[in-house]
mmCIF file with all atom_site columns, C-alpha atoms in Angstrom:
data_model
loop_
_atom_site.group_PDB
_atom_site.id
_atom_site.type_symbol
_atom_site.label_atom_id
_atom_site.label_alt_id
_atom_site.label_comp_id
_atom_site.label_asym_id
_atom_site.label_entity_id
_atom_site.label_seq_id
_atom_site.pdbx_PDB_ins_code
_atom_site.Cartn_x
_atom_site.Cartn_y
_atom_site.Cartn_z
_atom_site.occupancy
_atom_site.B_iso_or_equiv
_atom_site.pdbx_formal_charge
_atom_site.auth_seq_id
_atom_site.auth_comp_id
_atom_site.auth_asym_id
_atom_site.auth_atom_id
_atom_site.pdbx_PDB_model_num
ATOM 1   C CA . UNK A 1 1   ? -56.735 39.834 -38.074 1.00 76.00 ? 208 UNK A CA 1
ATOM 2   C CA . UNK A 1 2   ? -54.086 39.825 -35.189 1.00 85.00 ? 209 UNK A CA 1
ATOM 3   C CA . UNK A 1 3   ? -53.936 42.555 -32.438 1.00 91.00 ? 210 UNK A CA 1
ATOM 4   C CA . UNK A 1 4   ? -51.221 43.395 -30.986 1.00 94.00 ? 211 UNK A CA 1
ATOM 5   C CA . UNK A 1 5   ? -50.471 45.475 -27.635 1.00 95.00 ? 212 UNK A CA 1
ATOM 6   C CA . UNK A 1 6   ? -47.619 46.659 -26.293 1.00 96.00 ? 213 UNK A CA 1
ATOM 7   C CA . UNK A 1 7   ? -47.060 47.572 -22.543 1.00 96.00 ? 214 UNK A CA 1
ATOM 8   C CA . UNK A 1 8   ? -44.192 47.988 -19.938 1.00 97.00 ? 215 UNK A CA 1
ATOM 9   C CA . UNK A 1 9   ? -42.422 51.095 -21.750 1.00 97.00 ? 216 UNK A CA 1
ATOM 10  C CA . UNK A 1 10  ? -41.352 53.973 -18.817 1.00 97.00 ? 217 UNK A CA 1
ATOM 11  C CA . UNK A 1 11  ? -38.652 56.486 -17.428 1.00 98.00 ? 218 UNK A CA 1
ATOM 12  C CA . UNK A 1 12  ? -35.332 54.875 -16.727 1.00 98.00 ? 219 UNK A CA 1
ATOM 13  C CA . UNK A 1 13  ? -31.809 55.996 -16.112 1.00 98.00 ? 220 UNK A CA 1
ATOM 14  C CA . UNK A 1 14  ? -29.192 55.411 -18.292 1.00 98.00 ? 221 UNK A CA 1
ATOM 15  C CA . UNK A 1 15  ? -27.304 51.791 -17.796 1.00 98.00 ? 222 UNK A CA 1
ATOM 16  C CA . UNK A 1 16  ? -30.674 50.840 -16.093 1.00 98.00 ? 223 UNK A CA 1
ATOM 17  C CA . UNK A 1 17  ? -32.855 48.154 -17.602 1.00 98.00 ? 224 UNK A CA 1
ATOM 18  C CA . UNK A 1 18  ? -36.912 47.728 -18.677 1.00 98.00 ? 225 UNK A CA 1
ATOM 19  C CA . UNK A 1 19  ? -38.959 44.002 -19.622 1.00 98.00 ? 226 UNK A CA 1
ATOM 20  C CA . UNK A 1 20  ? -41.331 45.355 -22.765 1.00 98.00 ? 227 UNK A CA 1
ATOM 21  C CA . UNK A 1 21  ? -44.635 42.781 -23.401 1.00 97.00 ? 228 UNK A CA 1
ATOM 22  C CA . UNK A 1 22  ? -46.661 42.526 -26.215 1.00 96.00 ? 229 UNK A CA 1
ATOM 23  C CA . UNK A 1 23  ? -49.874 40.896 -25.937 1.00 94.00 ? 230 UNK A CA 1
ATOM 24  C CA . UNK A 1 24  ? -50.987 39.081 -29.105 1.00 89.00 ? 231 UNK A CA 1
ATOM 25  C CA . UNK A 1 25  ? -54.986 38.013 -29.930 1.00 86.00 ? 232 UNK A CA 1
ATOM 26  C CA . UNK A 1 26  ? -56.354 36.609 -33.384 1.00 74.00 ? 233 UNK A CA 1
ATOM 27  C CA . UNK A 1 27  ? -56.082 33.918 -35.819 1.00 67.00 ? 234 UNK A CA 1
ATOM 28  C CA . UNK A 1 28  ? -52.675 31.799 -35.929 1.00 60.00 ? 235 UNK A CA 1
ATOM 29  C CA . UNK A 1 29  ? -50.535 34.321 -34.222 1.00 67.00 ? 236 UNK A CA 1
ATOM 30  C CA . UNK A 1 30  ? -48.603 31.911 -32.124 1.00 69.00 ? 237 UNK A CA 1
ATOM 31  C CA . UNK A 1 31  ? -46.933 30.978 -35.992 1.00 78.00 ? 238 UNK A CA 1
ATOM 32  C CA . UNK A 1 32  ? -45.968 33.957 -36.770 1.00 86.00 ? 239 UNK A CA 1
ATOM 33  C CA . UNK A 1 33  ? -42.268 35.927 -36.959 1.00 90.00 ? 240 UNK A CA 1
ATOM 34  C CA . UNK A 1 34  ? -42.514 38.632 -34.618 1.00 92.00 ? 241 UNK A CA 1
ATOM 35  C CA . UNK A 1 35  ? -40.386 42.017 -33.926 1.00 95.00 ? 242 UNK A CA 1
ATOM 36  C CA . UNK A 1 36  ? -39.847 44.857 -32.123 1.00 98.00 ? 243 UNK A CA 1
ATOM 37  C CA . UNK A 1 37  ? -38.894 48.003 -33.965 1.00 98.00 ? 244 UNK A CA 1
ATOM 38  C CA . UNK A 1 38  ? -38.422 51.566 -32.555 1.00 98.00 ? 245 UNK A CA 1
ATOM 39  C CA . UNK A 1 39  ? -38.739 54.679 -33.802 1.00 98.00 ? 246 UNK A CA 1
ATOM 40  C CA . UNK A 1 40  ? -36.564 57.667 -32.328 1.00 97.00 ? 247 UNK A CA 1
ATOM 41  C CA . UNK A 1 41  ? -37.932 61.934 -32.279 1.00 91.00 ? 248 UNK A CA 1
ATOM 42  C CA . UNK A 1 42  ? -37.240 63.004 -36.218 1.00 94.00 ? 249 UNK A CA 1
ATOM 43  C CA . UNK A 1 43  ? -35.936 59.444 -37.159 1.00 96.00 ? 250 UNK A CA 1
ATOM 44  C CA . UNK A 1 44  ? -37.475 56.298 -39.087 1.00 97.00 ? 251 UNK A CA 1
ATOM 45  C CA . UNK A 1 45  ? -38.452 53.594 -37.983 1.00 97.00 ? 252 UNK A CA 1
ATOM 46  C CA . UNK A 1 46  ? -35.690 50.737 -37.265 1.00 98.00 ? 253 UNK A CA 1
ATOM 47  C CA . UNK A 1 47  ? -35.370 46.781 -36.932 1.00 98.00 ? 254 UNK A CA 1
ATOM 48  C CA . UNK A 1 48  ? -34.573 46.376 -33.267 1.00 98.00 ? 255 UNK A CA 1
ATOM 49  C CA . UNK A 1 49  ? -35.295 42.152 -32.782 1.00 97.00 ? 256 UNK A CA 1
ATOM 50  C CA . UNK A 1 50  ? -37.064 39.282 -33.654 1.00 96.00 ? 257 UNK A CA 1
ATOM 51  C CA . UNK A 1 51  ? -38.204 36.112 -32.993 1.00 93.00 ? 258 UNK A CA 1
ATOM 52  C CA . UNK A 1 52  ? -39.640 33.185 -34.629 1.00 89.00 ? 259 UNK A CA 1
ATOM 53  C CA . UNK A 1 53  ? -42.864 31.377 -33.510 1.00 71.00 ? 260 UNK A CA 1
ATOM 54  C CA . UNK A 1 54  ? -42.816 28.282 -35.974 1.00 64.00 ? 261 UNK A CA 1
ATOM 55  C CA . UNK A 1 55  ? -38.460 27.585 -35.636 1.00 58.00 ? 262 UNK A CA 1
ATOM 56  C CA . UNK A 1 56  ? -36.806 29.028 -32.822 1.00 73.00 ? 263 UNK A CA 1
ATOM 57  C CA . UNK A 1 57  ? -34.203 31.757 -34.007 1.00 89.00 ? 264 UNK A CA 1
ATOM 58  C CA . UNK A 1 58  ? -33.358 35.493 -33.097 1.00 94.00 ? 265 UNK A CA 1
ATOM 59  C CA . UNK A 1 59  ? -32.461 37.995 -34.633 1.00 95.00 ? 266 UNK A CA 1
ATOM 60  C CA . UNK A 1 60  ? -30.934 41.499 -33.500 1.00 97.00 ? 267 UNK A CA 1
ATOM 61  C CA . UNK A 1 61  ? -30.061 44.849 -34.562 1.00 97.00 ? 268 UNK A CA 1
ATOM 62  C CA . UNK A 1 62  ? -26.147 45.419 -34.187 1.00 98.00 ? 269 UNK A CA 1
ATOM 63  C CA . UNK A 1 63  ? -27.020 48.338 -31.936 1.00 97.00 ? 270 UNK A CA 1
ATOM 64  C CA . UNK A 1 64  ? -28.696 46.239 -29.270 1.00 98.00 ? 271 UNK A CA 1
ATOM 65  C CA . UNK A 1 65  ? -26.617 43.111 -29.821 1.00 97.00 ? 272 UNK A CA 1
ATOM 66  C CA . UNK A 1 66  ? -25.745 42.174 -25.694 1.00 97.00 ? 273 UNK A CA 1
ATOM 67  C CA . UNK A 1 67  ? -28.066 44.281 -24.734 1.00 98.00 ? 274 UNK A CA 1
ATOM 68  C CA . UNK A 1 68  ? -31.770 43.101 -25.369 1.00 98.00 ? 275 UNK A CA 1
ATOM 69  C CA . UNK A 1 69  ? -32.962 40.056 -25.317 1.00 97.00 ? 276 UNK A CA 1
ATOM 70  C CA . UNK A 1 70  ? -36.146 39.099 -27.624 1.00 96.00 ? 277 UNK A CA 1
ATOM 71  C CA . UNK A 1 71  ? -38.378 35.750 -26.094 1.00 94.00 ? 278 UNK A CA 1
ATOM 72  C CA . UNK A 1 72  ? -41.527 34.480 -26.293 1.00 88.00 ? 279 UNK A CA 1
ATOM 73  C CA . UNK A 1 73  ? -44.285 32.523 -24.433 1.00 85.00 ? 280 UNK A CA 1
ATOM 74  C CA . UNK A 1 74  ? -46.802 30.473 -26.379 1.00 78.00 ? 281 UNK A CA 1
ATOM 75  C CA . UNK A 1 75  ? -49.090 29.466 -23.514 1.00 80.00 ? 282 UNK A CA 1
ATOM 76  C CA . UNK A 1 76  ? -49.590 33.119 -22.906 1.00 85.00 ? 283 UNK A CA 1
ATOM 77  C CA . UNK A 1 77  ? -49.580 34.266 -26.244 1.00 85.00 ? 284 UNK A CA 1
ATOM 78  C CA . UNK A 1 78  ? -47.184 37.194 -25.562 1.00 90.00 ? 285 UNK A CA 1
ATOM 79  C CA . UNK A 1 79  ? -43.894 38.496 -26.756 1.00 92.00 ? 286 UNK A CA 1
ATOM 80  C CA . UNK A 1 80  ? -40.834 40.372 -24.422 1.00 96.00 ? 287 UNK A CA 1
ATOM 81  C CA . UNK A 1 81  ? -37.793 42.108 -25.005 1.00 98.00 ? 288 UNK A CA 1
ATOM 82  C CA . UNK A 1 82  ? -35.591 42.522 -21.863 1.00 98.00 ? 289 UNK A CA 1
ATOM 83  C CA . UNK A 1 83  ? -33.740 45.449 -22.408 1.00 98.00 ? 290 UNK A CA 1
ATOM 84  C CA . UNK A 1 84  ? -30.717 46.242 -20.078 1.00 98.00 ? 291 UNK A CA 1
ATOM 85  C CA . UNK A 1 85  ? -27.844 48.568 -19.969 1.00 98.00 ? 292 UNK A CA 1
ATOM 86  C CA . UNK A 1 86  ? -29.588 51.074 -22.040 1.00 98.00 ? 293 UNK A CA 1
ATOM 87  C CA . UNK A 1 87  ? -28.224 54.051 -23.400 1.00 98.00 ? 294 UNK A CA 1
ATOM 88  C CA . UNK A 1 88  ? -29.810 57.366 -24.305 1.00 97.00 ? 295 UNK A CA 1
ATOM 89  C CA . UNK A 1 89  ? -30.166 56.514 -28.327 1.00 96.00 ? 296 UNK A CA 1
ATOM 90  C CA . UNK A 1 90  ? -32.039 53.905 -27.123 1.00 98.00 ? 297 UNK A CA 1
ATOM 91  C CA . UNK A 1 91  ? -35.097 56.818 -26.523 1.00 98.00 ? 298 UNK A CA 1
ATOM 92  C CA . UNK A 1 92  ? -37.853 55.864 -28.840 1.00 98.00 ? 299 UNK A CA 1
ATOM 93  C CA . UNK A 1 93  ? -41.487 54.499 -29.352 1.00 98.00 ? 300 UNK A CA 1
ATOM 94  C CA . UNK A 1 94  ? -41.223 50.687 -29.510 1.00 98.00 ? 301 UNK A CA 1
ATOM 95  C CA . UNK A 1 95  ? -43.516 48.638 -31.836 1.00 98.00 ? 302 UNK A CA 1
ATOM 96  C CA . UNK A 1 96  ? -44.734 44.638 -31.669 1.00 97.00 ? 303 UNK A CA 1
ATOM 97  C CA . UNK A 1 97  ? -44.690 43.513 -34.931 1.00 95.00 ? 304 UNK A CA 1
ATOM 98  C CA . UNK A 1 98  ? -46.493 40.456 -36.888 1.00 93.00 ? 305 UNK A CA 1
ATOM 99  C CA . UNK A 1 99  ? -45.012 38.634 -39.829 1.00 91.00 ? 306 UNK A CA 1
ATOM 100 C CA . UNK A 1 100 ? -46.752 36.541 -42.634 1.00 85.00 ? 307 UNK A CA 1
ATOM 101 C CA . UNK A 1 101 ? -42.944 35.608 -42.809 1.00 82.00 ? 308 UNK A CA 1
ATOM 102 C CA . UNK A 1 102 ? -42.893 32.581 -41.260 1.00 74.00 ? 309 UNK A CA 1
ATOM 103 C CA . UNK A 1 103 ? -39.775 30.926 -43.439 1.00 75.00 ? 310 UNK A CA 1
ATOM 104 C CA . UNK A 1 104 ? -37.281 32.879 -42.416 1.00 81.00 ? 311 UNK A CA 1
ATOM 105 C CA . UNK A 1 105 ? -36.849 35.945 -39.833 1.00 88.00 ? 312 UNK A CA 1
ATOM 106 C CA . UNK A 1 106 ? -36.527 39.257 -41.225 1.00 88.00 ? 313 UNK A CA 1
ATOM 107 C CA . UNK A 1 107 ? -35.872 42.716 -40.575 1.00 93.00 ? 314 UNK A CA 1
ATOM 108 C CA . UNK A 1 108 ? -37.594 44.294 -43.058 1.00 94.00 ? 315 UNK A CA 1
ATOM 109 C CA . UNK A 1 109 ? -40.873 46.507 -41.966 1.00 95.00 ? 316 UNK A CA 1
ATOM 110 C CA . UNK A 1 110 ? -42.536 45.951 -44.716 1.00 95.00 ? 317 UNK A CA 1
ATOM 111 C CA . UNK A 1 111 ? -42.829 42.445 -44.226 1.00 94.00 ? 318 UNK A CA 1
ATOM 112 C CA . UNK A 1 112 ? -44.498 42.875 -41.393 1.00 95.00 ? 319 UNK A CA 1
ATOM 113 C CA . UNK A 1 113 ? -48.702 42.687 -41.593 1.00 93.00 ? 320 UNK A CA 1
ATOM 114 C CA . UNK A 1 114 ? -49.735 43.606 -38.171 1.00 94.00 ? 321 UNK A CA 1
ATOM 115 C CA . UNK A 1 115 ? -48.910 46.490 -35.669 1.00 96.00 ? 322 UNK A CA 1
ATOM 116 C CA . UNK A 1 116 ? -49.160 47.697 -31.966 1.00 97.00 ? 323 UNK A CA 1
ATOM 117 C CA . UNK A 1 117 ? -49.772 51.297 -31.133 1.00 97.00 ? 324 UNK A CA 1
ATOM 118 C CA . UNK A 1 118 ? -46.571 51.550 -29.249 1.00 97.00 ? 325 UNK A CA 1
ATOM 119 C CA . UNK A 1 119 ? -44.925 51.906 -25.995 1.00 97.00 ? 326 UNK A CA 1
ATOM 120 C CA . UNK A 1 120 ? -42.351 54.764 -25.016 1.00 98.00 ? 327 UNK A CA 1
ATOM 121 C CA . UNK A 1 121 ? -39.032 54.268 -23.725 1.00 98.00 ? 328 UNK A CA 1
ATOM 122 C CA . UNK A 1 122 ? -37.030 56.849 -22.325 1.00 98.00 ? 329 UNK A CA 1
ATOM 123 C CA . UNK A 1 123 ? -33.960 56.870 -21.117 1.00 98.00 ? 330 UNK A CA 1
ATOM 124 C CA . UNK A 1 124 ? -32.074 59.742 -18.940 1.00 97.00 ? 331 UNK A CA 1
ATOM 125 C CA . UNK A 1 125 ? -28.478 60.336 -18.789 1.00 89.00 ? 332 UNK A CA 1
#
């Protein structure tokens, strides 16, 4: 089992920027893909980034291409996206994600095993 938690969501203004962590715990987590997905008032879920633990890659969402910036740190066993110049669609719960996936980095959900609660961003015009 791998826990995940999710911290450093907030209030910002528009073109303004926020660091998200996510704190992982358990069994071989530090091999894992990871992502962060968000999910906007009355919309679905959606693939923001990822990040391998096993081969360095990233991978982002066109939306947030420039913008964020997915890393990691294996010695603390936690997970960031750096977020800056954000826009008002970028409102929206943000998830840490765990992949089985370790081959290959994907954007699918449902390849993902393990979930934080969620932190919310929101951003003011």
């Amino acid at each position: 089992q791998v826990q995940l938690v999710e911290s450093g969501g907030g209030l910002v203004q528009a073109g303004g920027s926020l660091r998200l962590s996510c704190a992982a715990s358990g069994r071989t987590f530090s091999s894992y893909t990871m992502g962060w997905f968000r999910q906007a008032p009355g919309k679905e879920r959606e693939f923001v980034a990822a990040i391998s633990w096993s081969v360095v890659g990233t991978y982002y969402a066109d939306s947030v291409k420039g913008r964020f910036t997915i890393s990691r740190d294996n010695a603390k066993n936690t997970m960031s996206l750096q977020m800056s110049r954000l826009k008002a669609e970028d409102t929206a719960v943000y998830y840490c994600a765990a992949s089985r996936v370790r081959s290959r980095i994907t954007p699918d959900e449902d390849e993902y095993d393990y979930w934080g609660q969620g932190t919310q961003v929101t951003v003011s015009s």
